[in-house]
Coordinates of C-alpha atoms in Angstrom, one line a residue:
M1 CA -16.2 -42.8 25.9
S2 CA -19.8 -44.0 25.7
V3 CA -20.2 -47.5 24.2
L4 CA -23.3 -49.4 23.2
E5 CA -22.8 -52.8 24.8
E6 CA -25.9 -54.6 23.8
M7 CA -29.5 -54.4 22.6
R8 CA -32.4 -56.6 23.4
I9 CA -35.1 -56.6 20.6
R10 CA -38.5 -58.1 21.1
S11 CA -41.4 -58.4 18.6
L12 CA -39.9 -56.2 16.0
G13 CA -40.3 -57.2 12.4
V14 CA -39.0 -60.8 12.0
I15 CA -37.3 -60.7 15.4
D16 CA -39.2 -62.4 18.1
D17 CA -36.7 -62.1 21.0
A18 CA -33.0 -61.5 20.4
V19 CA -30.0 -60.0 22.1
V20 CA -27.4 -58.2 20.1
E21 CA -24.0 -58.1 21.8
L22 CA -21.7 -55.4 20.4
S23 CA -17.9 -55.0 20.5
P24 CA -16.3 -51.7 21.8
G25 CA -14.4 -51.7 18.5
F26 CA -15.7 -53.0 15.1
T27 CA -18.8 -55.2 15.0
A28 CA -20.0 -56.6 11.7
V29 CA -23.6 -57.9 11.5
T30 CA -24.1 -60.5 8.7
G31 CA -26.7 -62.9 7.6
E32 CA -28.6 -64.0 4.5
T33 CA -30.9 -61.5 2.7
G34 CA -34.2 -61.2 4.6
A35 CA -32.7 -62.6 7.8
G36 CA -33.4 -59.4 9.8
K37 CA -30.0 -57.7 9.7
T38 CA -31.7 -54.3 9.0
M39 CA -33.8 -54.7 12.1
V40 CA -30.6 -54.1 14.1
V41 CA -30.4 -50.7 12.4
T42 CA -34.1 -50.1 12.9
S43 CA -33.8 -51.0 16.6
L44 CA -31.0 -48.6 17.1
G45 CA -33.0 -45.9 15.3
L46 CA -35.9 -46.4 17.7
L47 CA -33.5 -46.1 20.7
L48 CA -32.3 -42.8 19.2
G49 CA -35.7 -41.3 19.0
G50 CA -36.6 -42.3 15.4
R51 CA -40.1 -42.4 14.1
A52 CA -42.3 -45.2 15.6
D53 CA -44.0 -47.2 12.8
P54 CA -46.7 -49.5 14.2
A55 CA -46.1 -51.7 11.0
L56 CA -42.8 -52.7 12.6
V57 CA -44.6 -54.5 15.4
R58 CA -44.4 -58.3 14.9
I59 CA -47.8 -59.8 13.8
G60 CA -49.7 -61.1 16.8
A61 CA -47.7 -59.0 19.3
K62 CA -49.1 -56.1 21.3
A63 CA -45.9 -54.0 21.2
A64 CA -42.3 -54.0 20.1
V65 CA -39.7 -53.3 22.7
V66 CA -36.0 -52.3 22.2
E67 CA -33.7 -52.0 25.2
G68 CA -30.1 -50.7 25.0
R69 CA -27.3 -50.8 27.5
I70 CA -24.8 -48.0 27.2
T71 CA -21.6 -47.7 29.2
V72 CA -21.0 -44.1 30.2
S73 CA -18.6 -42.1 32.4
G74 CA -19.6 -39.2 34.6
G75 CA -18.4 -36.5 32.2
D76 CA -20.1 -37.9 29.1
A77 CA -22.7 -35.6 27.5
A78 CA -25.1 -38.6 27.5
A79 CA -24.6 -39.2 31.2
V80 CA -25.2 -35.5 32.0
R81 CA -28.4 -35.3 29.9
A82 CA -29.7 -38.5 31.5
E83 CA -29.1 -37.3 35.1
E84 CA -30.7 -33.9 34.2
A85 CA -33.8 -35.8 33.1
G86 CA -33.9 -37.7 36.4
G87 CA -32.5 -41.0 35.0
E88 CA -30.2 -43.3 37.0
I89 CA -26.9 -44.7 36.0
E90 CA -26.1 -48.0 37.7
D91 CA -22.5 -49.4 37.7
G92 CA -21.6 -47.1 34.8
A93 CA -24.4 -48.2 32.6
L94 CA -27.3 -46.3 31.2
I95 CA -30.4 -48.3 30.2
V96 CA -32.4 -46.8 27.3
S97 CA -35.7 -48.4 26.1
R98 CA -38.4 -47.7 23.6
T99 CA -41.8 -49.3 23.3
V100 CA -44.0 -49.1 20.2
S101 CA -47.6 -50.5 20.4
A102 CA -49.4 -52.0 17.6
E103 CA -51.8 -49.1 17.8
G104 CA -49.0 -46.6 17.2
R105 CA -48.4 -45.3 20.7
S106 CA -44.8 -44.8 21.7
R107 CA -43.0 -44.6 25.0
A108 CA -39.4 -43.9 25.9
H109 CA -37.5 -44.5 29.1
L110 CA -34.0 -43.3 30.1
G111 CA -32.3 -44.7 33.2
G112 CA -35.6 -46.0 34.5
R113 CA -37.4 -42.7 34.1
S114 CA -40.1 -42.0 31.5
V115 CA -38.9 -39.2 29.1
P116 CA -40.1 -37.5 25.9
V117 CA -39.0 -39.3 22.8
G118 CA -37.4 -36.1 21.7
L119 CA -34.9 -36.4 24.5
L120 CA -33.6 -39.7 23.0
A121 CA -33.1 -37.8 19.7
E122 CA -31.0 -35.2 21.6
L123 CA -28.9 -38.0 23.1
A124 CA -28.4 -39.3 19.6
D125 CA -26.4 -36.2 18.6
D126 CA -23.9 -37.0 21.3
L127 CA -23.8 -40.8 20.9
V128 CA -24.2 -42.1 17.4
A129 CA -23.7 -41.2 13.8
V130 CA -26.0 -43.4 11.6
H131 CA -25.3 -43.8 7.9
G132 CA -27.2 -45.8 5.4
Q133 CA -28.4 -45.5 1.8
T134 CA -30.8 -42.7 2.8
D135 CA -27.9 -40.8 4.4
Q136 CA -25.9 -41.1 1.3
Q137 CA -28.8 -39.5 -0.6
G138 CA -28.8 -36.8 2.0
L139 CA -25.1 -36.1 1.3
L140 CA -26.1 -35.3 -2.3
K141 CA -27.9 -32.2 -1.2
P142 CA -25.8 -29.0 -1.2
A143 CA -27.3 -27.9 2.1
R144 CA -26.0 -31.1 3.7
Q145 CA -22.7 -30.6 2.1
R146 CA -22.4 -27.1 3.5
Q147 CA -23.3 -28.5 7.0
A148 CA -20.6 -31.2 6.6
L149 CA -18.0 -28.6 5.7
D150 CA -19.0 -26.3 8.6
R151 CA -18.8 -29.3 11.0
Y152 CA -15.3 -30.0 9.8
A153 CA -14.2 -26.4 10.0
G154 CA -15.3 -26.3 13.7
G155 CA -14.6 -23.1 15.6
R156 CA -13.3 -21.2 12.5
V157 CA -16.9 -21.3 11.2
E158 CA -18.9 -21.8 14.4
G159 CA -17.9 -18.4 15.9
P160 CA -18.7 -16.1 13.0
H161 CA -21.7 -18.3 12.1
A162 CA -23.3 -17.7 15.5
K163 CA -22.8 -14.0 15.2
Y164 CA -24.1 -14.0 11.7
T165 CA -27.2 -15.9 12.6
A166 CA -28.0 -13.5 15.4
A167 CA -27.5 -10.5 13.1
Y168 CA -29.6 -12.1 10.4
R169 CA -32.5 -12.8 12.7
R170 CA -32.4 -9.1 13.9
L171 CA -32.3 -7.9 10.3
R172 CA -35.4 -10.0 9.5
A173 CA -37.2 -8.4 12.4
V174 CA -36.1 -4.9 11.5
V175 CA -37.1 -5.4 7.8
T176 CA -40.5 -6.8 8.9
E177 CA -41.2 -3.8 11.1
L178 CA -40.0 -1.4 8.4
D179 CA -42.2 -3.0 5.8
E180 CA -45.2 -2.7 8.1
L181 CA -44.6 0.9 8.8
T182 CA -44.1 1.9 5.2
T183 CA -46.9 -0.3 3.6
R184 CA -49.4 0.8 6.3
A185 CA -48.4 4.5 6.0
R186 CA -51.7 5.5 4.5
E187 CA -53.7 3.7 7.1
R188 CA -51.7 5.2 9.9
A189 CA -52.0 8.7 8.4
Q190 CA -55.8 8.2 8.4
E191 CA -55.8 7.1 12.0
A192 CA -53.7 10.1 13.0
D193 CA -56.1 12.5 11.2
L194 CA -59.1 11.0 13.0
L195 CA -57.3 11.3 16.3
R196 CA -56.4 14.9 15.7
F197 CA -60.0 15.7 14.8
G198 CA -61.3 14.1 18.0
L199 CA -58.7 15.6 20.2
D200 CA -59.4 19.1 18.7
E201 CA -63.1 18.6 19.5
V202 CA -62.4 17.7 23.1
A203 CA -59.9 20.5 23.5
A204 CA -62.5 23.0 22.1
V205 CA -65.1 22.1 24.7
E206 CA -62.5 21.8 27.5
P207 CA -64.6 19.5 29.7
L208 CA -63.9 19.1 33.4
P209 CA -64.0 15.8 35.3
G210 CA -67.6 15.2 36.6
E211 CA -68.9 18.4 34.9
D212 CA -71.7 16.5 33.1
T213 CA -73.1 15.2 36.4
E214 CA -72.9 18.7 38.1
L215 CA -74.7 20.4 35.2
A216 CA -77.4 17.8 35.1
A217 CA -78.2 18.5 38.7
E218 CA -78.1 22.3 38.1
A219 CA -80.4 22.0 35.1
E220 CA -82.9 20.0 37.2
R221 CA -82.8 22.7 39.9
L222 CA -83.2 25.6 37.4
G223 CA -86.0 23.9 35.6
H224 CA -88.1 23.7 38.8
A225 CA -87.1 26.9 40.4
E226 CA -90.6 28.3 41.0
A227 CA -91.9 25.1 42.6
L228 CA -88.8 24.9 44.8
A229 CA -89.1 28.5 45.9
S230 CA -92.8 28.1 46.8
A231 CA -92.2 24.9 48.7
A232 CA -89.3 26.5 50.6
A233 CA -91.5 29.5 51.6
L234 CA -94.4 27.3 52.8
A235 CA -92.0 25.2 54.8
H236 CA -90.4 28.3 56.3
A237 CA -93.8 29.7 57.3
A238 CA -94.8 26.4 58.9
L239 CA -91.7 26.4 61.0
A240 CA -91.2 30.1 61.8
G241 CA -94.6 31.6 61.1
D242 CA -96.0 34.0 58.5
P243 CA -95.6 37.7 59.4
E244 CA -98.8 38.5 57.5
D245 CA -100.8 35.9 59.5
Q246 CA -100.6 37.0 63.2
E247 CA -103.1 34.3 64.3
G248 CA -101.3 31.4 62.5
V249 CA -99.7 28.7 64.5
D250 CA -96.1 27.7 63.7
A251 CA -93.9 24.9 64.9
T252 CA -91.3 27.3 66.5
T253 CA -94.1 28.9 68.7
V254 CA -95.6 25.6 69.7
V255 CA -92.3 24.1 70.7
A256 CA -91.3 27.2 72.6
A257 CA -94.6 27.0 74.5
A258 CA -93.9 23.3 75.4
G259 CA -90.5 24.2 76.7
R260 CA -91.8 27.0 78.9
S261 CA -94.5 24.7 80.4
L262 CA -91.7 22.5 81.8
D263 CA -89.4 25.2 83.0
G264 CA -91.1 25.6 86.4
V265 CA -91.1 21.9 87.4
R266 CA -87.9 20.4 85.7
A267 CA -85.9 20.7 88.8
H268 CA -88.1 18.2 90.6
D269 CA -87.4 15.2 88.3
P270 CA -84.2 14.5 86.3
A271 CA -86.2 12.6 83.7
L272 CA -88.5 15.5 83.0
A273 CA -85.4 17.8 82.9
A274 CA -83.9 15.6 80.2
L275 CA -87.1 15.9 78.2
A276 CA -87.1 19.6 78.6
D277 CA -83.5 19.7 77.3
R278 CA -84.5 17.7 74.2
I279 CA -87.3 20.2 73.6
G280 CA -84.7 23.0 73.8
E281 CA -82.6 21.1 71.2
I282 CA -85.6 20.8 68.9
S283 CA -86.2 24.6 69.2
I284 CA -82.6 25.3 68.2
L285 CA -82.8 22.8 65.2
L286 CA -86.1 24.3 64.1
A287 CA -84.6 27.8 64.1
D288 CA -81.6 26.6 62.1
V289 CA -83.7 24.8 59.5
A290 CA -86.0 27.8 59.2
G291 CA -83.0 30.1 58.7
E292 CA -81.6 27.8 56.0
L293 CA -85.0 27.7 54.2
A294 CA -85.1 31.4 54.2
G295 CA -81.5 31.6 52.8
Y296 CA -82.3 28.9 50.2
A297 CA -85.3 30.8 48.9
D298 CA -83.2 34.0 48.7
Q299 CA -80.3 32.3 46.8
L300 CA -82.4 30.3 44.4
D301 CA -81.5 31.4 40.9
A302 CA -84.5 31.3 38.6
D303 CA -82.7 33.2 35.8
P304 CA -83.9 31.7 32.4
L305 CA -80.6 32.9 30.8
R306 CA -78.6 30.7 33.2
L307 CA -80.8 27.7 32.4
A308 CA -80.2 28.3 28.7
A309 CA -76.4 28.5 29.2
V310 CA -76.5 25.2 31.2
E311 CA -78.4 23.4 28.6
E312 CA -76.1 24.7 25.8
R313 CA -73.1 23.4 27.8
R314 CA -74.7 20.1 28.4
A315 CA -75.4 19.7 24.7
A316 CA -71.7 20.3 23.9
L317 CA -70.7 17.6 26.5
T318 CA -73.3 15.2 25.1
A319 CA -71.8 15.6 21.7
L320 CA -68.5 14.4 23.1
T321 CA -70.0 11.4 25.1
R322 CA -71.8 10.2 21.9
K323 CA -68.4 9.8 20.2
Y324 CA -65.7 9.2 22.7
G325 CA -67.1 7.7 26.0
E326 CA -70.1 7.0 28.2
D327 CA -69.4 10.0 30.3
I328 CA -67.0 12.9 30.6
T329 CA -64.6 10.9 32.7
S330 CA -64.4 8.3 29.9
V331 CA -64.0 11.1 27.3
L332 CA -61.0 12.5 29.2
A333 CA -59.5 9.0 29.4
W334 CA -60.0 8.5 25.6
A335 CA -58.3 11.9 25.0
E336 CA -55.3 10.9 27.1
D337 CA -54.9 7.5 25.3
G338 CA -55.5 9.2 21.9
A339 CA -52.8 11.8 22.6
S340 CA -50.3 9.0 23.4
R341 CA -51.2 7.1 20.3
L342 CA -51.0 10.2 18.2
T343 CA -47.5 10.9 19.5
E344 CA -46.6 7.3 18.5
L345 CA -48.0 7.7 15.0
E346 CA -46.4 11.1 14.5
G347 CA -43.1 9.4 15.5
D348 CA -43.3 6.9 12.7
D349 CA -41.1 9.0 10.4
D350 CA -38.5 9.1 13.1
R351 CA -38.9 5.3 13.7
I352 CA -38.6 4.6 10.0
G353 CA -35.4 6.6 9.9
E354 CA -34.0 4.7 12.9
L355 CA -35.0 1.3 11.4
T356 CA -33.5 2.2 8.1
A357 CA -30.2 3.1 9.7
E358 CA -30.2 -0.1 11.7
R359 CA -31.1 -2.2 8.6
D360 CA -28.1 -0.7 6.7
A361 CA -25.8 -1.2 9.7
L362 CA -26.9 -4.9 10.0
R363 CA -26.4 -5.5 6.3
G364 CA -22.9 -4.1 6.7
E365 CA -22.3 -6.3 9.7
L366 CA -23.6 -9.3 7.7
S367 CA -21.2 -8.4 4.9
V368 CA -18.3 -8.6 7.2
L369 CA -19.4 -11.8 8.9
G370 CA -20.4 -13.3 5.6
Q371 CA -16.9 -12.6 4.3
E372 CA -15.4 -14.3 7.4
L373 CA -17.6 -17.3 6.8
T374 CA -16.6 -17.5 3.1
D375 CA -12.9 -17.2 4.0
A376 CA -13.2 -19.8 6.7
R377 CA -15.1 -22.2 4.5
T378 CA -12.7 -21.8 1.6
E379 CA -9.7 -22.6 3.9
A380 CA -11.5 -25.6 5.5
A381 CA -12.7 -26.8 2.1
A382 CA -9.1 -27.2 0.9
R383 CA -8.1 -29.2 4.0
F384 CA -11.2 -31.2 4.0
A385 CA -10.9 -32.1 0.3
D386 CA -7.3 -33.1 0.6
A387 CA -8.0 -35.3 3.7
V388 CA -11.0 -37.0 1.9
T389 CA -8.9 -37.4 -1.3
D390 CA -6.1 -39.1 0.8
E391 CA -8.7 -41.5 2.3
L392 CA -10.1 -42.3 -1.1
A393 CA -6.6 -43.3 -2.2
S394 CA -6.8 -46.0 0.5
L395 CA -10.2 -47.1 -0.6
A396 CA -9.1 -48.3 -4.1
M397 CA -9.7 -44.9 -5.7
P398 CA -6.1 -43.7 -6.0
H399 CA -6.7 -41.3 -8.8
A400 CA -9.9 -39.7 -7.5
R401 CA -9.9 -36.2 -6.3
V402 CA -12.5 -34.4 -4.1
S403 CA -12.9 -30.7 -4.1
F404 CA -15.5 -28.1 -3.1
A405 CA -17.1 -25.4 -5.2
I406 CA -18.0 -22.4 -3.0
R407 CA -20.1 -19.9 -5.0
Q408 CA -22.4 -17.0 -4.4
T409 CA -25.3 -15.8 -6.5
E410 CA -25.4 -12.2 -7.7
A411 CA -28.2 -10.2 -6.2
P412 CA -30.6 -8.5 -8.6
D413 CA -30.1 -5.2 -6.7
E414 CA -28.1 -3.9 -3.8
E415 CA -31.2 -3.8 -1.5
S416 CA -31.5 -7.6 -1.7
G417 CA -27.9 -8.5 -1.2
I418 CA -24.8 -8.1 1.0
D419 CA -21.3 -7.3 -0.1
I420 CA -19.0 -10.3 -0.5
G421 CA -15.7 -9.8 -2.3
G422 CA -16.9 -6.5 -3.8
R423 CA -20.1 -8.0 -5.2
S424 CA -23.7 -7.8 -4.0
V425 CA -24.8 -11.3 -3.5
L426 CA -27.9 -13.1 -2.2
Y427 CA -27.7 -14.3 1.4
G428 CA -29.6 -16.5 3.8
P429 CA -29.5 -17.6 7.5
S430 CA -26.2 -19.4 7.0
G431 CA -24.3 -16.9 4.9
A432 CA -24.0 -16.2 1.2
D433 CA -22.2 -19.4 0.2
E434 CA -23.5 -22.2 -1.9
V435 CA -21.3 -25.2 -1.2
E436 CA -21.1 -28.3 -3.5
L437 CA -18.9 -31.3 -3.2
L438 CA -17.2 -32.3 -6.4
L439 CA -15.6 -35.6 -7.5
A440 CA -13.2 -36.3 -10.3
P441 CA -13.0 -40.1 -10.2
H442 CA -9.9 -40.4 -12.5
P443 CA -7.2 -38.1 -14.1
G444 CA -8.5 -35.9 -16.8
A445 CA -12.1 -36.1 -15.6
Q446 CA -13.8 -32.8 -14.9
P447 CA -14.8 -32.4 -11.3
R448 CA -18.6 -32.9 -11.2
P449 CA -21.1 -32.8 -8.3
I450 CA -21.1 -36.2 -6.6
A451 CA -24.8 -36.5 -7.3
K452 CA -23.8 -36.8 -11.0
G453 CA -20.2 -37.9 -11.0
A454 CA -20.2 -40.8 -8.5
S455 CA -21.5 -44.3 -8.9
G456 CA -23.2 -46.1 -6.0
G457 CA -19.9 -47.8 -4.9
E458 CA -18.0 -44.5 -5.3
L459 CA -20.5 -42.7 -3.3
S460 CA -20.3 -45.3 -0.5
R461 CA -16.5 -44.9 -0.4
V462 CA -16.8 -41.0 -0.4
M463 CA -19.2 -41.3 2.5
L464 CA -16.9 -43.6 4.4
A465 CA -13.9 -41.3 3.7
V466 CA -15.8 -38.3 4.9
E467 CA -16.6 -40.1 8.2
V468 CA -13.0 -41.2 8.7
V469 CA -11.9 -37.6 8.3
F470 CA -14.6 -36.5 10.7
A471 CA -13.5 -39.0 13.2
G472 CA -10.2 -37.2 13.6
S473 CA -11.8 -33.7 14.0
D474 CA -15.3 -34.1 15.4
P475 CA -15.7 -37.7 16.7
V476 CA -18.8 -39.3 18.1
P477 CA -18.6 -42.5 20.3
T478 CA -20.5 -44.8 17.9
Y479 CA -20.8 -45.1 14.1
L480 CA -23.5 -47.3 12.5
F481 CA -23.2 -48.1 8.8
D482 CA -26.0 -49.8 7.0
E483 CA -24.9 -51.3 3.6
V484 CA -22.4 -48.5 3.3
D485 CA -20.4 -50.9 1.2
A486 CA -23.2 -51.2 -1.5
G487 CA -21.8 -51.4 -5.0
V488 CA -18.3 -52.2 -3.7
G489 CA -16.4 -55.4 -4.3
G490 CA -12.9 -57.0 -4.7
K491 CA -9.9 -55.0 -3.6
A492 CA -12.1 -51.9 -2.9
A493 CA -14.1 -54.0 -0.4
V494 CA -10.9 -55.0 1.4
E495 CA -10.0 -51.4 1.6
V496 CA -13.4 -50.4 3.0
G497 CA -13.0 -53.0 5.7
R498 CA -9.5 -51.7 6.5
R499 CA -10.7 -48.1 6.8
L500 CA -13.6 -49.2 9.0
A501 CA -11.2 -51.0 11.2
K502 CA -9.1 -47.8 11.4
L503 CA -12.1 -45.8 12.4
A504 CA -12.8 -48.4 15.1
R505 CA -9.5 -47.5 16.8
S506 CA -11.0 -44.3 18.0
A507 CA -14.8 -45.1 18.1
Q508 CA -17.2 -47.9 18.2
V509 CA -18.2 -49.0 14.7
V510 CA -21.2 -51.2 13.9
V511 CA -21.6 -52.3 10.2
V512 CA -24.4 -54.2 8.6
T513 CA -22.8 -55.8 5.6
H514 CA -23.0 -58.5 3.0
L515 CA -19.3 -58.3 2.1
P516 CA -16.9 -60.9 3.6
Q517 CA -14.0 -58.6 2.9
V518 CA -15.5 -56.1 5.3
A519 CA -16.7 -58.6 7.9
A520 CA -13.2 -60.1 8.1
F521 CA -11.8 -56.9 9.6
A522 CA -14.4 -56.8 12.4
D523 CA -13.4 -57.4 16.0
R524 CA -16.7 -59.2 16.5
Q525 CA -19.0 -60.8 13.9
L526 CA -22.7 -61.3 14.6
L527 CA -24.8 -63.7 12.6
V528 CA -28.5 -63.1 12.3
E529 CA -30.4 -66.3 11.4
K530 CA -34.1 -67.1 11.1
T531 CA -35.7 -70.2 12.5
V532 CA -37.8 -72.6 10.5
D533 CA -41.0 -70.6 11.3
G534 CA -39.4 -67.4 9.9
S535 CA -38.6 -65.6 13.1
V536 CA -35.4 -64.6 14.8
T537 CA -35.3 -65.8 18.4
R538 CA -32.8 -65.2 21.2
S539 CA -30.5 -67.8 19.8
G540 CA -30.9 -66.3 16.3
V541 CA -28.2 -63.6 16.9
T542 CA -25.0 -65.3 17.7
V543 CA -21.4 -64.3 18.1
L544 CA -19.2 -66.1 15.6
E545 CA -15.8 -67.3 16.6
G546 CA -13.2 -69.7 15.2
E547 CA -14.6 -72.3 12.8
D548 CA -18.1 -70.8 12.9
R549 CA -16.8 -67.5 11.6
V550 CA -14.8 -69.1 8.8
R551 CA -17.9 -71.0 7.8
E552 CA -20.0 -67.8 7.6
L553 CA -17.3 -65.9 5.6
S554 CA -17.2 -68.9 3.3
R555 CA -20.9 -68.7 2.8
M556 CA -20.7 -65.0 2.1
L557 CA -17.8 -65.6 -0.4
A558 CA -19.2 -68.5 -2.4
G559 CA -22.7 -69.2 -1.1
Q560 CA -21.3 -72.6 0.2
E561 CA -20.2 -73.1 3.7
D562 CA -18.1 -76.2 3.0
S563 CA -16.3 -75.0 -0.2
E564 CA -12.6 -75.7 0.4
T565 CA -11.7 -72.8 -1.9
A566 CA -14.0 -70.4 -0.1
R567 CA -12.7 -71.6 3.3
A568 CA -9.2 -71.0 2.2
H569 CA -10.1 -67.5 1.0
A570 CA -12.0 -66.8 4.2
E571 CA -9.0 -67.8 6.3
E572 CA -6.8 -65.6 4.1
L573 CA -9.1 -62.7 4.7
L574 CA -8.9 -63.2 8.4
E575 CA -5.2 -63.4 8.3
T576 CA -4.9 -60.2 6.3
A577 CA -7.2 -58.4 8.8
R578 CA -5.2 -59.7 11.8
A579 CA -1.9 -58.6 10.1
D580 CA -3.4 -55.1 9.7
G581 CA -4.5 -55.0 13.2

């Protein structure tokens, strides 16, 4: 089991530099009002990832520092988390530290490794249960009371609760999507109409990939057909000659003459032979080009009807590119995406049907799981209430009875509720149950919510009774109580001390108290004292033993350390505590 062995506190509030040594069992922290007892609670809160308030830093200091030494074993959750974060455990001890600067900056270290403050808060869940006046106020809230009941119920609630939460989250997602589909139905219908119109336009034209580019080239050619034909004829005549001009000189004739002039002498020089071959190649090339020019002229279409048809087709394509893309390739891509989107939009009715069916199925599932949660909570509530009532009898409230009211609120209509016990009731992420802790402090009294039916002292004892019950079902290694005995005195205070001592048999208990009846039951009592200058130094937190402890209990009882009556009472309290132990 993890145990907080000691804390060193520096420059925090009234504490200059002090070491708090804690017992594995029951440690009571006492001292006069304003001596700095609550700084012990504040220090532990910082170690557990609590909010860093720069106002806590001692005036004149740059930063407040709290260090804690926790003994752990290899299987402890705290040890596992620390090692996962890269922290080191030396000789079975884990060092945790928190620094708060006067400017408000905060740093956390775990096992010598810098870690996020949030990690310390995660460790707190496994290490310490802190209870003070603010926690008692929290217990007054029905949501906290439901959480307390669920914690006590354990696996009976935890299993169905996890399934319920998963189904609830899925239902929220389904309802959100369903609402979007139905509320945006008009917008989606308009989008579908626009897509159909555009796709019909594209389909009517039936464009082909790259068709706009090809038609542009053809239109350019048809628009200049006469000029192209004339130029081709002139070029052909220059290469092959004009049959009507017998005296004209053409390239083919000139080149042929050049070739013939070399035929008789090419055998005498390879270089000249090579040149003659090249002239031959030129002759062949000239003949080919001349032939192609003749064919081009013959095939050139100068039909004005064809030009009109091309321009008409280009106009149809341009109408598409003005609306749906820069070119026909882009238009075709838009049409493909549009068809896919239209299929999606036209499938909305099917999707709405699917989601509606899933919504109804999930609500049915939540009804079953919600009923399981209600049944499990009802069963656990009876056991929890009986156990807390038994504890209250030991805390000088022998006639008090604790009970739980588990209720559901009727839903205004079936659509907004789930079926629990044959009724349509409202539901939330944790089920349909409204849980409220009731207290009847004496026979004949009507059970009332503890927020209204419990005094401060009664509430403190209910809180303690709840924790003692929890210790048997869901224990944590360390409990810290800050003034949990407020409003309690006399015999009730003795019983509070006795129950804290009982709790300390299975866990470490640290109590900040002003009651000697409670402090007497502690295994170790720490006294917090201020020096003359108003600060708490290293020597200001001392372990009280023997005569020193009797003197402090006497002061707590009568305000006088040397009162013989108070001393006798203090010794009697210690004897009573030892006898119980």
